[in-house]
Amino acid sequence: MWWGEEAAKGAKIAVWWDMKECPIPEGYDAGRIRPSLEAAFKERGYSGPVSSITAYGDQTQTPVHILQGLLSTGVSVAHTRSESTNYILYRDIVEWRGQNPPPATMMIISNQVGGDLSWDLARLQQRSQYNLFLAYSKAPCVLSVLSTSSRWLWEKLLGDNNNNRIETRSVQYKLSAMILCCCKSCNFDCQSPEKFRKHLSSYKHARQESVYPTYKEVNRVTETWGRNYAAAPEYATAKILVWWNMFDCPIPEGYDACRVRPSLEEAFKKLGYSGPVSITAYGDLNHTPEHLLRGLSSTGVSLAHTILDVTYKRMYSDLLDGQKSNPTPTNIMVISDTDTHQAFSTPLVRLVQKQKHNLFLAYSSRPCKMFVLLPSAEWLWHSLLEVSEKRKHVLQKCSSESESDRGGESSAMLYCKVCCGGQGPDYKSLDYLRTHLSSEEHAQEEYSITAFVQLKTKNRNLSLLAQYDREHRQQWRQARKHSGRVFFFFIIIYVDLELENLNPADVVALDVELKNLQPSGEIVT
């Protein structure tokens, strides 16, 4: 359950429906669309009013009885050119969000939510969280970045004409206050299906669609949003949890590890964040120099030993545990090249949509395309660590004082995230952690994980090869047989044309050669 779900259960519901992607099944009563949706919402515990259902599509192709069935139950119909449906549908969603603040529920019925619409909508959802329902005619083949409360297959959602979920009593919908028919090409609207069809067949409408451009690409409204925002009041003093992948973003050579925490805190303060900061650094501590580990731990940076194969998995697991023990609002910072690891970034996007977390990002190099993650601030790692010369002596003084105050002992948490399924104890001191990391038991655990990952990768590749063989081997065999037949067909034509020019000895030699070339019917694979 996400933080605003309870409030959304009694709030309004708006529906946007792509009729081409999710058509009305043949023989299905269009007048049952709205009751089917409302019944599904009630089954999930949502009792708020369905304020609008809008069906988008080329309405010149929609039979009159379908239009009448939809309109009779208060379902609005919007005419769009097929190639513009995504653009217009999403534009209307963005406009509705601007006029209807949460809590509220949005439902999108389309196969494009996992594609063209998802990137920008996921970023919008991270800024203003609405409850989200999805329906599609075929399930997406990849994990969606959108966090939803419910999902349905379109035909299962509708049921059949005898669907007993739907109350059989007739329901009268007030139509006078709403625009039911709209031509998005001409900005024409009316409430009469006859008048609507007359407009769609008019010369004026045909001219409008012919002359004016067709918008195919979804307008990504978040692309122009700024990178670093001043702290919102609800987050200004909230805790800041930092998860740092040292494999992706290592400490630069010659850099004082004691300056990492002060540099981060200074960057936060510049944006107005003053809450307590917790930092956990993940890396191969066996191969990290001793002075770096002591420099980090002396300033309260927790250290977690891990290996490359499981770093993201351990980071995300700890991030989940951290957000559970820290009620929202909370600031979360991820220092990692998350765009290169979809298995980490996609769940993180979904988490930020569910929980009211504020997100910061830092990475070793600018990603080649904009993140689907929507941070309130983001930095290049090396620029984040840069501290002005006038502050350097202050940081050095603080570092030396922190060392002496702690007597060289670490005040940070020290973990091994390889052993015990990543749930090992706090080793209290670097010496104890080093002793564990050099043990035979730990070495065996690392070997087991590496071997398992390699075996898993090998099995996945074998599975992909087997799938390719199932899909293509028969086609390949048929193509080989066909090419063989074509080859001999041309040989025969050539012989027919040239035979009269050959002497008897040449004919005998050609006959022998053809017999040698004749395929056995068996294709070597």
CSV table of N, CA and C in Angstrom, one decimal, residues 165-252:
chain,number,residue,atom,x,y,z
A,165,ARG,N,-21.4,-9.2,-12.0
A,165,ARG,CA,-20.9,-8.1,-11.0
A,165,ARG,C,-21.7,-6.9,-11.2
A,166,ILE,N,-22.3,-6.7,-12.4
A,166,ILE,CA,-23.0,-5.5,-12.7
A,166,ILE,C,-24.5,-5.5,-12.3
A,167,GLU,N,-24.9,-4.5,-11.6
A,167,GLU,CA,-26.3,-4.4,-11.2
A,167,GLU,C,-27.2,-4.3,-12.4
A,168,THR,N,-28.2,-5.0,-12.4
A,168,THR,CA,-29.1,-5.1,-13.6
A,168,THR,C,-30.1,-3.9,-13.7
A,169,ARG,N,-30.2,-3.2,-12.6
A,169,ARG,CA,-31.1,-2.0,-12.6
A,169,ARG,C,-30.6,-1.0,-13.5
A,170,SER,N,-31.4,-0.3,-14.2
A,170,SER,CA,-30.9,0.8,-15.1
A,170,SER,C,-30.5,2.0,-14.3
A,171,VAL,N,-29.5,2.6,-14.8
A,171,VAL,CA,-28.9,3.8,-14.1
A,171,VAL,C,-29.0,5.0,-15.0
A,172,GLN,N,-29.6,6.1,-14.6
A,172,GLN,CA,-29.8,7.3,-15.4
A,172,GLN,C,-28.6,8.2,-15.1
A,173,TYR,N,-27.9,8.6,-16.1
A,173,TYR,CA,-26.8,9.5,-16.0
A,173,TYR,C,-27.2,10.9,-16.4
A,174,LYS,N,-26.7,11.9,-15.7
A,174,LYS,CA,-27.0,13.2,-16.0
A,174,LYS,C,-26.1,13.7,-17.1
A,175,LEU,N,-26.6,14.0,-18.3
A,175,LEU,CA,-25.8,14.3,-19.4
A,175,LEU,C,-25.8,15.8,-19.7
A,176,SER,N,-26.7,16.5,-19.1
A,176,SER,CA,-26.8,17.9,-19.5
A,176,SER,C,-25.6,18.7,-19.2
A,177,ALA,N,-24.9,18.4,-18.1
A,177,ALA,CA,-23.8,19.2,-17.6
A,177,ALA,C,-22.4,18.9,-18.2
A,178,MET,N,-22.4,17.9,-19.1
A,178,MET,CA,-21.1,17.4,-19.6
A,178,MET,C,-21.0,17.4,-21.1
A,179,ILE,N,-19.9,17.7,-21.7
A,179,ILE,CA,-19.7,17.6,-23.1
A,179,ILE,C,-19.4,16.1,-23.5
A,180,LEU,N,-20.2,15.5,-24.3
A,180,LEU,CA,-20.0,14.1,-24.5
A,180,LEU,C,-19.3,13.7,-25.8
A,181,CYS,N,-19.4,14.6,-26.8
A,181,CYS,CA,-18.8,14.3,-28.1
A,181,CYS,C,-17.8,15.4,-28.4
A,182,CYS,N,-16.6,15.1,-28.8
A,182,CYS,CA,-15.6,16.1,-29.1
A,182,CYS,C,-14.7,15.7,-30.2
A,183,CYS,N,-14.5,16.5,-31.2
A,183,CYS,CA,-13.5,16.3,-32.3
A,183,CYS,C,-12.3,17.1,-31.9
A,184,LYS,N,-11.2,16.3,-31.6
A,184,LYS,CA,-9.9,17.0,-31.2
A,184,LYS,C,-9.2,17.6,-32.4
A,185,SER,N,-9.6,17.3,-33.6
A,185,SER,CA,-9.0,17.9,-34.7
A,185,SER,C,-9.5,19.3,-35.0
A,186,CYS,N,-10.8,19.5,-34.7
A,186,CYS,CA,-11.4,20.8,-35.0
A,186,CYS,C,-11.8,21.6,-33.8
A,187,ASN,N,-11.6,21.0,-32.6
A,187,ASN,CA,-12.1,21.7,-31.3
A,187,ASN,C,-13.6,21.9,-31.4
A,188,PHE,N,-14.3,20.9,-31.9
A,188,PHE,CA,-15.8,20.9,-32.1
A,188,PHE,C,-16.3,19.9,-31.0
A,189,ASP,N,-17.4,20.4,-30.3
A,189,ASP,CA,-18.0,19.5,-29.4
A,189,ASP,C,-19.6,19.7,-29.4
A,190,CYS,N,-20.2,18.6,-29.0
A,190,CYS,CA,-21.7,18.6,-29.0
A,190,CYS,C,-22.1,17.4,-28.1
A,191,GLN,N,-23.5,17.3,-27.9
A,191,GLN,CA,-24.0,16.2,-27.1
A,191,GLN,C,-24.8,15.2,-27.9
A,192,SER,N,-25.0,15.5,-29.2
A,192,SER,CA,-25.8,14.6,-30.1
A,192,SER,C,-24.9,13.8,-30.9
A,193,PRO,N,-25.1,12.4,-30.9
A,193,PRO,CA,-24.3,11.6,-31.8
A,193,PRO,C,-24.5,11.8,-33.3
A,194,GLU,N,-25.8,12.2,-33.6
A,194,GLU,CA,-26.1,12.4,-35.0
A,194,GLU,C,-25.4,13.7,-35.5
A,195,LYS,N,-25.4,14.7,-34.7
A,195,LYS,CA,-24.7,16.0,-35.0
A,195,LYS,C,-23.2,15.7,-35.1
A,196,PHE,N,-22.7,14.9,-34.2
A,196,PHE,CA,-21.3,14.6,-34.2
A,196,PHE,C,-20.8,13.8,-35.4
A,197,ARG,N,-21.6,12.8,-35.8
A,197,ARG,CA,-21.3,12.1,-37.1
A,197,ARG,C,-21.4,13.0,-38.3
A,198,LYS,N,-22.3,13.9,-38.3
A,198,LYS,CA,-22.5,14.8,-39.4
A,198,LYS,C,-21.2,15.7,-39.5
A,199,HIS,N,-20.7,16.2,-38.4
A,199,HIS,CA,-19.5,17.0,-38.4
A,199,HIS,C,-18.3,16.2,-38.9
A,200,LEU,N,-18.2,14.9,-38.5
A,200,LEU,CA,-17.0,14.1,-38.9
A,200,LEU,C,-17.0,13.8,-40.4
A,201,SER,N,-18.2,13.9,-41.0
A,201,SER,CA,-18.3,13.6,-42.5
A,201,SER,C,-18.4,14.9,-43.3
A,202,SER,N,-18.1,16.1,-42.6
A,202,SER,CA,-18.3,17.4,-43.3
A,202,SER,C,-17.0,17.7,-44.0
A,203,TYR,N,-17.1,18.7,-45.0
A,203,TYR,CA,-16.0,19.2,-45.7
A,203,TYR,C,-15.0,19.9,-44.8
A,204,LYS,N,-15.6,20.7,-43.9
A,204,LYS,CA,-14.8,21.5,-43.0
A,204,LYS,C,-13.8,20.6,-42.1
A,205,HIS,N,-14.4,19.5,-41.7
A,205,HIS,CA,-13.6,18.5,-40.9
A,205,HIS,C,-12.5,17.9,-41.7
A,206,ALA,N,-12.8,17.5,-42.9
A,206,ALA,CA,-11.8,16.9,-43.8
A,206,ALA,C,-10.7,17.8,-44.1
A,207,ARG,N,-11.1,19.1,-44.4
A,207,ARG,CA,-10.0,20.1,-44.7
A,207,ARG,C,-9.1,20.3,-43.5
A,208,GLN,N,-9.7,20.4,-42.3
A,208,GLN,CA,-8.9,20.6,-41.1
A,208,GLN,C,-7.9,19.5,-40.9
A,209,GLU,N,-8.3,18.2,-41.0
A,209,GLU,CA,-7.4,17.1,-40.8
A,209,GLU,C,-6.4,17.0,-41.9
A,210,SER,N,-6.7,17.5,-43.1
A,210,SER,CA,-5.7,17.4,-44.2
A,210,SER,C,-4.7,18.5,-44.1
A,211,VAL,N,-5.0,19.7,-43.6
A,211,VAL,CA,-4.1,20.8,-43.7
A,211,VAL,C,-3.3,20.9,-42.4
A,212,TYR,N,-3.8,20.6,-41.3
A,212,TYR,CA,-3.1,20.8,-40.0
A,212,TYR,C,-2.3,19.6,-39.7
A,213,PRO,N,-1.1,19.8,-39.0
A,213,PRO,CA,-0.2,18.7,-38.8
A,213,PRO,C,-0.7,17.7,-37.8
A,214,THR,N,-0.2,16.5,-38.0
A,214,THR,CA,-0.5,15.4,-37.1
A,214,THR,C,0.6,15.2,-36.0
A,215,TYR,N,0.2,15.3,-34.8
A,215,TYR,CA,1.2,15.2,-33.7
A,215,TYR,C,1.3,13.7,-33.2
A,216,LYS,N,2.4,13.1,-33.5
A,216,LYS,CA,2.6,11.7,-33.1
A,216,LYS,C,3.3,11.4,-31.8
A,217,GLU,N,4.3,12.3,-31.5
A,217,GLU,CA,5.1,12.1,-30.3
A,217,GLU,C,4.4,12.7,-29.1
A,218,VAL,N,4.5,11.9,-28.0
A,218,VAL,CA,3.9,12.4,-26.7
A,218,VAL,C,4.8,13.6,-26.3
A,219,ASN,N,4.2,14.7,-25.8
A,219,ASN,CA,4.9,15.8,-25.4
A,219,ASN,C,5.4,15.6,-23.9
A,220,ARG,N,6.7,15.5,-23.8
A,220,ARG,CA,7.2,15.2,-22.4
A,220,ARG,C,7.4,16.5,-21.6
A,221,VAL,N,6.4,16.7,-20.8
A,221,VAL,CA,6.4,18.0,-20.1
A,221,VAL,C,7.4,18.1,-19.0
A,222,THR,N,8.0,17.0,-18.6
A,222,THR,CA,9.0,17.1,-17.5
A,222,THR,C,10.4,17.3,-18.1
A,223,GLU,N,10.6,17.3,-19.4
A,223,GLU,CA,12.0,17.4,-19.9
A,223,GLU,C,12.6,18.7,-19.6
A,224,THR,N,11.8,19.8,-19.5
A,224,THR,CA,12.3,21.1,-19.2
A,224,THR,C,12.4,21.4,-17.7
A,225,TRP,N,12.0,20.5,-16.9
A,225,TRP,CA,12.1,20.8,-15.5
A,225,TRP,C,13.6,20.9,-15.0
A,226,GLY,N,13.8,21.9,-14.1
A,226,GLY,CA,15.1,22.1,-13.6
A,226,GLY,C,15.8,21.0,-12.9
A,227,ARG,N,17.1,21.0,-12.7
A,227,ARG,CA,17.8,19.9,-12.1
A,227,ARG,C,17.9,20.1,-10.6
A,228,ASN,N,18.1,21.3,-10.1
A,228,ASN,CA,18.3,21.5,-8.6
A,228,ASN,C,17.3,22.5,-8.1
A,229,TYR,N,16.4,22.0,-7.2
A,229,TYR,CA,15.4,22.8,-6.6
A,229,TYR,C,15.7,23.1,-5.2
A,230,ALA,N,15.3,24.3,-4.8
A,230,ALA,CA,15.4,24.6,-3.3
A,230,ALA,C,14.5,23.7,-2.6
A,231,ALA,N,14.9,23.4,-1.3
A,231,ALA,CA,14.1,22.5,-0.5
A,231,ALA,C,12.7,22.9,-0.3
A,232,ALA,N,11.8,22.0,-0.5
A,232,ALA,CA,10.4,22.3,-0.1
A,232,ALA,C,10.3,22.2,1.4
A,233,PRO,N,9.4,23.0,2.0
A,233,PRO,CA,9.3,23.1,3.5
A,233,PRO,C,9.2,21.7,4.2
A,234,GLU,N,8.4,20.8,3.6
A,234,GLU,CA,8.2,19.5,4.3
A,234,GLU,C,9.4,18.6,4.2
A,235,TYR,N,10.4,18.9,3.4
A,235,TYR,CA,11.6,18.1,3.3
A,235,TYR,C,12.9,18.8,3.9
A,236,ALA,N,12.8,20.1,4.2
A,236,ALA,CA,13.9,20.9,4.5
A,236,ALA,C,14.7,20.4,5.7
A,237,THR,N,13.9,19.9,6.7
A,237,THR,CA,14.6,19.4,8.0
A,237,THR,C,14.5,17.9,8.1
A,238,ALA,N,14.0,17.2,7.1
A,238,ALA,CA,13.8,15.8,7.1
A,238,ALA,C,15.1,15.0,7.0
A,239,LYS,N,15.2,13.8,7.5
A,239,LYS,CA,16.4,13.0,7.4
A,239,LYS,C,16.8,12.8,6.0
A,240,ILE,N,18.1,12.7,5.7
A,240,ILE,CA,18.7,12.4,4.4
A,240,ILE,C,19.4,11.1,4.5
A,241,LEU,N,18.9,10.1,3.7
A,241,LEU,CA,19.5,8.7,3.7
A,241,LEU,C,20.3,8.6,2.4
A,242,VAL,N,21.6,8.4,2.5
A,242,VAL,CA,22.5,8.3,1.3
A,242,VAL,C,23.0,6.9,1.1
A,243,TRP,N,22.8,6.4,-0.1
A,243,TRP,CA,23.2,5.0,-0.5
A,243,TRP,C,24.3,5.2,-1.6
A,244,TRP,N,25.5,4.8,-1.4
A,244,TRP,CA,26.6,5.2,-2.2
A,244,TRP,C,27.3,3.9,-2.8
A,245,ASN,N,27.3,3.8,-4.1
A,245,ASN,CA,27.9,2.6,-4.8
A,245,ASN,C,29.4,3.1,-5.1
A,246,MET,N,30.3,2.6,-4.4
A,246,MET,CA,31.7,3.0,-4.6
A,246,MET,C,32.3,2.3,-5.9
A,247,PHE,N,31.7,1.2,-6.4
A,247,PHE,CA,32.1,0.6,-7.7
A,247,PHE,C,32.0,1.6,-8.8
A,248,ASP,N,30.8,2.3,-8.8
A,248,ASP,CA,30.5,3.3,-9.9
A,248,ASP,C,31.1,4.6,-9.6
A,249,CYS,N,31.1,5.0,-8.4
A,249,CYS,CA,31.6,6.4,-8.0
A,249,CYS,C,32.6,6.3,-6.9
A,250,PRO,N,33.9,5.9,-7.3
A,250,PRO,CA,34.9,5.7,-6.3
A,250,PRO,C,35.4,7.1,-5.8
A,251,ILE,N,36.2,7.0,-4.7
A,251,ILE,CA,36.9,8.2,-4.2
A,251,ILE,C,38.0,8.5,-5.1
A,252,PRO,N,38.1,9.8,-5.7
A,252,PRO,CA,39.2,10.1,-6.6
A,252,PRO,C,40.6,9.9,-5.9
